[in-house]
PDB file of C-alpha atoms in Angstrom:
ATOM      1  CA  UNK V   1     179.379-161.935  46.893  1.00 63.00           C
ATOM      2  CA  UNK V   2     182.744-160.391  47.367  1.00 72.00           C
ATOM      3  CA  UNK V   3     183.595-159.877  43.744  1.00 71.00           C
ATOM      4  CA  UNK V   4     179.827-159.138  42.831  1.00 73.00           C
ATOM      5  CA  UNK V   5     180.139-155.519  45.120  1.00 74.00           C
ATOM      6  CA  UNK V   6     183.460-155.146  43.257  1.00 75.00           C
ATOM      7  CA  UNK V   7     181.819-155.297  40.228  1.00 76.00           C
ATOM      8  CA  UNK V   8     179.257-152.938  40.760  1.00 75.00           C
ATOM      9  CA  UNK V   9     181.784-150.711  42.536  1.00 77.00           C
ATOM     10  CA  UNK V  10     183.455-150.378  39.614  1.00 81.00           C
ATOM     11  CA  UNK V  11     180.704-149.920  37.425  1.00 85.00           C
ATOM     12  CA  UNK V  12     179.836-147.139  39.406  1.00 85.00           C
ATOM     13  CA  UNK V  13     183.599-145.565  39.503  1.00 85.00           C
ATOM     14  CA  UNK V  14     183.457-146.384  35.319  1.00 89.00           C
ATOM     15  CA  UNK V  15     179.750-144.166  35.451  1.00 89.00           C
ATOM     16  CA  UNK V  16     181.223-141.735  37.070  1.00 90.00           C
ATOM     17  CA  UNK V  17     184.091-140.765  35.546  1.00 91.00           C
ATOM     18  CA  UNK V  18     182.415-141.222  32.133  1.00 92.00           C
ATOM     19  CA  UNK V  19     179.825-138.540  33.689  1.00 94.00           C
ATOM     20  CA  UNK V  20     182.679-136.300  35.138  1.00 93.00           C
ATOM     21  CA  UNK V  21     184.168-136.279  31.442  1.00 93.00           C
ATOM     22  CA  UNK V  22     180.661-135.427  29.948  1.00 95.00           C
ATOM     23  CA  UNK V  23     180.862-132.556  32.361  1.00 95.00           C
ATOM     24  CA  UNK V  24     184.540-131.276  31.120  1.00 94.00           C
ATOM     25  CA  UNK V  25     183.763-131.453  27.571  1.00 94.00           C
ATOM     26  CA  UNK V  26     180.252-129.718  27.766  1.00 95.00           C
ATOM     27  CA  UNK V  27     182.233-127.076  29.592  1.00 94.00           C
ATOM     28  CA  UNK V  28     184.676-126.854  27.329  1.00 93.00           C
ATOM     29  CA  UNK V  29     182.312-126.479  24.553  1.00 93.00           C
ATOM     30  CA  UNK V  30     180.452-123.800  26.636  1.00 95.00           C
ATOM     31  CA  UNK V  31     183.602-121.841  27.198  1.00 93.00           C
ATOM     32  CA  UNK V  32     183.672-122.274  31.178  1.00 93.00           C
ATOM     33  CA  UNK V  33     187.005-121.492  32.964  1.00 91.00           C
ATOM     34  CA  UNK V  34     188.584-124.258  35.040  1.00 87.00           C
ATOM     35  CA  UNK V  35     187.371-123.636  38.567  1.00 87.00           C
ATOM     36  CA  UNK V  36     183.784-123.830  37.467  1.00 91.00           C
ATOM     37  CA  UNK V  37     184.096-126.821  35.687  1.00 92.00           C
ATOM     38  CA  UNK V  38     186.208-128.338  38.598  1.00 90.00           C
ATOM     39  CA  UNK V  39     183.081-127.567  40.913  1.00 91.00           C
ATOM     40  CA  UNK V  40     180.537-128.658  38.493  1.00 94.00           C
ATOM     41  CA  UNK V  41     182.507-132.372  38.296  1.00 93.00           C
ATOM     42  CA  UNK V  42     182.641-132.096  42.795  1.00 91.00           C
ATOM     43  CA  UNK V  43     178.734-131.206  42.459  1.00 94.00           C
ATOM     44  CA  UNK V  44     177.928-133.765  40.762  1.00 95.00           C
ATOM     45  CA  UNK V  45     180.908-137.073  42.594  1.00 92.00           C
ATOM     46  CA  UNK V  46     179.434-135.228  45.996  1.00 92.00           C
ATOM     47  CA  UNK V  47     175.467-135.354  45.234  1.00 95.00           C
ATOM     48  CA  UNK V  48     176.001-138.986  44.410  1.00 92.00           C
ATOM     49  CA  UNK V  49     178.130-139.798  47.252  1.00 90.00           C
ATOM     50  CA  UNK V  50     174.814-138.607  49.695  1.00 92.00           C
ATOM     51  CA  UNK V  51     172.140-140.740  46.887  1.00 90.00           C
ATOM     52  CA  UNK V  52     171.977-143.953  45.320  1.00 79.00           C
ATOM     53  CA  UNK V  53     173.249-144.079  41.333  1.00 71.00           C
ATOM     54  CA  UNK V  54     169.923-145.303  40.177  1.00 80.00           C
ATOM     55  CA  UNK V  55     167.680-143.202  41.741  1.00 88.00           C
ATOM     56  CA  UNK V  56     168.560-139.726  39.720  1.00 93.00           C
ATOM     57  CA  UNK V  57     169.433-139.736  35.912  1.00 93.00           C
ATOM     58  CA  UNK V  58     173.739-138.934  35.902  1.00 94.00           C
ATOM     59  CA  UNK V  59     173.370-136.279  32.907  1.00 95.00           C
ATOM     60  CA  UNK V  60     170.141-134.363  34.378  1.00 96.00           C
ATOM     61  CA  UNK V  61     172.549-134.085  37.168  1.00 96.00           C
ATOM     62  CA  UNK V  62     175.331-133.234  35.211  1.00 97.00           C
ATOM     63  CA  UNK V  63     173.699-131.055  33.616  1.00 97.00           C
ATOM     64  CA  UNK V  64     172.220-128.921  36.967  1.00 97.00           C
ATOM     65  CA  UNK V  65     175.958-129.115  38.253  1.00 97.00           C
ATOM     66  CA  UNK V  66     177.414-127.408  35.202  1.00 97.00           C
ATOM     67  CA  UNK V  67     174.351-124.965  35.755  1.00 97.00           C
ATOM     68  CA  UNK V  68     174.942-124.584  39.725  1.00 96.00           C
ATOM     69  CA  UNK V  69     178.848-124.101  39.562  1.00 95.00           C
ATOM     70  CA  UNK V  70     178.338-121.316  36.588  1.00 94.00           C
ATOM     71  CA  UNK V  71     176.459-119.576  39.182  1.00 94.00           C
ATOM     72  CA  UNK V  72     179.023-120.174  41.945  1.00 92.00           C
ATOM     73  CA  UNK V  73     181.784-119.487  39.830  1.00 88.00           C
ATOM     74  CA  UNK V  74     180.702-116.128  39.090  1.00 89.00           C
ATOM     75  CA  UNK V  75     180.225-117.614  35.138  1.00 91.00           C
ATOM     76  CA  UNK V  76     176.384-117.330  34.249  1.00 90.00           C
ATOM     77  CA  UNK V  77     175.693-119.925  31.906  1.00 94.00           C
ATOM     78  CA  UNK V  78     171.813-120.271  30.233  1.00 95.00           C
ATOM     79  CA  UNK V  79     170.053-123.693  30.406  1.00 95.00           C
ATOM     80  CA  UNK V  80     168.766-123.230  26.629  1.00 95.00           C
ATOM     81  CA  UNK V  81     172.795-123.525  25.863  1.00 95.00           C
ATOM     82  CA  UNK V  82     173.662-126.199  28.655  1.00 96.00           C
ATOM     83  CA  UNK V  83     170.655-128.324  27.496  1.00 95.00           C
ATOM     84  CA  UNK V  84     171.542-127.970  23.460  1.00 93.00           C
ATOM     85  CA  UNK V  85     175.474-128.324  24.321  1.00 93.00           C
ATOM     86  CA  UNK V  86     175.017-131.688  26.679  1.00 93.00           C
ATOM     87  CA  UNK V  87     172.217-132.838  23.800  1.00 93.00           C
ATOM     88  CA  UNK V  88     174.463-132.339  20.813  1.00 91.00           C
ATOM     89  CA  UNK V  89     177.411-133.889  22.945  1.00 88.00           C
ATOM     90  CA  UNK V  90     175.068-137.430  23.710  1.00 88.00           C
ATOM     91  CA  UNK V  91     173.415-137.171  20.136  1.00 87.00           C
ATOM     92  CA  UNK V  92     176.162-136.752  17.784  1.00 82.00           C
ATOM     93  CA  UNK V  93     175.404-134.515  14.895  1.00 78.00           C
ATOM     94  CA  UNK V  94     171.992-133.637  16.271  1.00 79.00           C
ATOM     95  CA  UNK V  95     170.184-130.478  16.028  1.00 81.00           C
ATOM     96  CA  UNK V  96     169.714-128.206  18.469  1.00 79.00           C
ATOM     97  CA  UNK V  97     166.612-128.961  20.256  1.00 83.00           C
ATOM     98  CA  UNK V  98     163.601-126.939  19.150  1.00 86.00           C
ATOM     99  CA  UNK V  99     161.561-124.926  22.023  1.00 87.00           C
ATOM    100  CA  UNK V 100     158.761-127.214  22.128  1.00 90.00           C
ATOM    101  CA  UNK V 101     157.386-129.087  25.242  1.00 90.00           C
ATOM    102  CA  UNK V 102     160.008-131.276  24.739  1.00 88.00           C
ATOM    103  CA  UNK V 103     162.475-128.662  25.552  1.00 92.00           C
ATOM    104  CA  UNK V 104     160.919-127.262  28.053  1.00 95.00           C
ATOM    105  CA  UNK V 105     159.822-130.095  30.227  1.00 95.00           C
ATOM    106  CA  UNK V 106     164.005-130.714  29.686  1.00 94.00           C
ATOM    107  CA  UNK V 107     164.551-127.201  31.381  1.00 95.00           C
ATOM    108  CA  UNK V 108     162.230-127.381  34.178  1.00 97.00           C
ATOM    109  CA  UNK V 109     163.846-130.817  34.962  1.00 96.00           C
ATOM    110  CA  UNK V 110     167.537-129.109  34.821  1.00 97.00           C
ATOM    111  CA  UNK V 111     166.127-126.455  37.187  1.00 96.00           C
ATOM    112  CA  UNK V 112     164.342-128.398  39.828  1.00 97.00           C
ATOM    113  CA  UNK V 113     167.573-130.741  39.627  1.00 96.00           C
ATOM    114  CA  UNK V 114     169.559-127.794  40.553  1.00 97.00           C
ATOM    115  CA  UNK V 115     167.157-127.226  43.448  1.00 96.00           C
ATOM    116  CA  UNK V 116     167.515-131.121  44.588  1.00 96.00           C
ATOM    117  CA  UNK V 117     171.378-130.809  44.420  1.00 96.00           C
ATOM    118  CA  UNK V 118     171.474-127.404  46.978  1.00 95.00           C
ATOM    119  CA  UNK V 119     168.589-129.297  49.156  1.00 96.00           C
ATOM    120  CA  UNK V 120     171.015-132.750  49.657  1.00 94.00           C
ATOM    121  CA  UNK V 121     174.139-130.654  49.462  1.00 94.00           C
ATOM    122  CA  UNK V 122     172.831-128.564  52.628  1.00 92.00           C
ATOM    123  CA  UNK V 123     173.958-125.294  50.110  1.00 92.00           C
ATOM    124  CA  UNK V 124     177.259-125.746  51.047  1.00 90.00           C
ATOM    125  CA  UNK V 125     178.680-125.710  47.323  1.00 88.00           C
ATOM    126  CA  UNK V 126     181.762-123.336  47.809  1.00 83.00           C
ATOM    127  CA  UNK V 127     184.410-125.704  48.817  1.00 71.00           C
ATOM    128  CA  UNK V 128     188.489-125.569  48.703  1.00 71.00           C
ATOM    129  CA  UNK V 129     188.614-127.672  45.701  1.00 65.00           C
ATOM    130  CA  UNK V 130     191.011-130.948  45.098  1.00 62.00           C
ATOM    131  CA  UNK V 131     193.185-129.828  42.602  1.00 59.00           C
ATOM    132  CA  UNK V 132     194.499-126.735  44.875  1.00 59.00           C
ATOM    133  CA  UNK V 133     195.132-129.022  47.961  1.00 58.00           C
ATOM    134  CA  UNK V 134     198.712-130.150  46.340  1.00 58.00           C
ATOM    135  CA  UNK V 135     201.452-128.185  47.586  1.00 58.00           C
ATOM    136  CA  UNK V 136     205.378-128.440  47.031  1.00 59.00           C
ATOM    137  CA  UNK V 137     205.661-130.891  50.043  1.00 64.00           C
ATOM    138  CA  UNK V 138     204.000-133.628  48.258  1.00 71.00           C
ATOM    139  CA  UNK V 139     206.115-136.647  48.284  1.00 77.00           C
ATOM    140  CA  UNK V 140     206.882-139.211  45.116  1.00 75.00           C
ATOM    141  CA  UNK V 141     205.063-142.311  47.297  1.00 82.00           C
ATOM    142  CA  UNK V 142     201.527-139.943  47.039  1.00 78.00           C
ATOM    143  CA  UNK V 143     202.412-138.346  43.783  1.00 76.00           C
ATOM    144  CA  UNK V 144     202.922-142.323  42.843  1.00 79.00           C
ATOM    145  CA  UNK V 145     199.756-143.797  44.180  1.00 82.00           C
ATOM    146  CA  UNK V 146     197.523-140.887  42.888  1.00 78.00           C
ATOM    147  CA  UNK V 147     198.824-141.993  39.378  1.00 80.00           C
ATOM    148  CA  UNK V 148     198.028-145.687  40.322  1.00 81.00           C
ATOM    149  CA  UNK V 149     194.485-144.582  41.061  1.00 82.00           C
ATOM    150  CA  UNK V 150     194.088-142.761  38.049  1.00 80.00           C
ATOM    151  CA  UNK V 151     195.675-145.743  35.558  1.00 81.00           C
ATOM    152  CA  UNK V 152     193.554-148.008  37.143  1.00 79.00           C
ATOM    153  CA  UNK V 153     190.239-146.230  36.469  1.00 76.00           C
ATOM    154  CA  UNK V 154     191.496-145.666  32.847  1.00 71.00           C
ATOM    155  CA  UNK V 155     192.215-149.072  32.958  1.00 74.00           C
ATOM    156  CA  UNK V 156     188.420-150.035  33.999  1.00 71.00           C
ATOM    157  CA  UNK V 157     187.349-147.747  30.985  1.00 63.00           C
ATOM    158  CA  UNK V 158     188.732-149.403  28.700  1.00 62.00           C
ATOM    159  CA  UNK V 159     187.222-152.750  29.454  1.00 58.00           C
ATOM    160  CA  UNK V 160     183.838-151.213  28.630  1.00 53.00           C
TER     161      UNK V 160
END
């Protein structure tokens, strides 16, 4: 039982970071600075931290948090370019998509998903964020087990 909620916890770590990497590239490719991509990738680990992982679809949500932290970061980003950017980046090679129902049943769902993440995050989506915590008085022993961490979900990744 033990190793069968190990297994799914890491299944859900391995999700996650796969998701949090879809997030950096698509912003990336969409030219957003740092700090809004940061927030888009604590958007999306803190919306799924309050919900279940199979209740909402990871890249819808993805894709609302890159939306909702372009807004918060002062970086206005259109859905038309989020959607083709995060499509092209899961399809490979594909077009962008054509503005058919298709499309825009696509952006209504990005919206309302943006809606959904302010309504469980209680709006609070300005936060102090990780990566500006560190400060010169870190030691080697947390510098060392951070490192750990982060080798060990590479490590899961790779099994995949």
């Amino acid at each position: 039982m033990e190793s069968e909620n190990r297994e799914k916890s890491d299944q859900e770590s391995r999700l996650h970071f796969n998701i949090c990497r879809f997030i950096m590239e698509a912003g990336v490719k969409l030219g957003l600075r740092s700090v809004p991509t940061a927030t888009a990738c604590c958007l999306y680990q803190r919306f799924f931290r309050l919900t279940r992982v199979g209740q909402y679809e990871p890249h819808l949500v993805a894709m609302a948090a890159i939306y909702l932290a372009g807004k918060v970061g002062e970086q206005h980003l259109r859905v038309r370019d989020i959607i083709n950017v995060c499509h092209r980046s899961l399809c490979l090679g594909a077009e962008p998509l054509c503005l058919d129902a298709g499309f825009w049943e696509v952006r209504d769902s990005v919206v309302q998903c943006e809606l959904l993440l302010l309504r469980i995050l209680n709006f609070r989506v300005c936060f102090q964020l990780p990566h500006k915590v560190f400060s010169d008085d870190i030691t080697q022993e947390i510098i060392d087990s951070i490192i750990a961490e982060i080798i060990h979900i590479y490590e899961m990744d790779s099994r995949v």
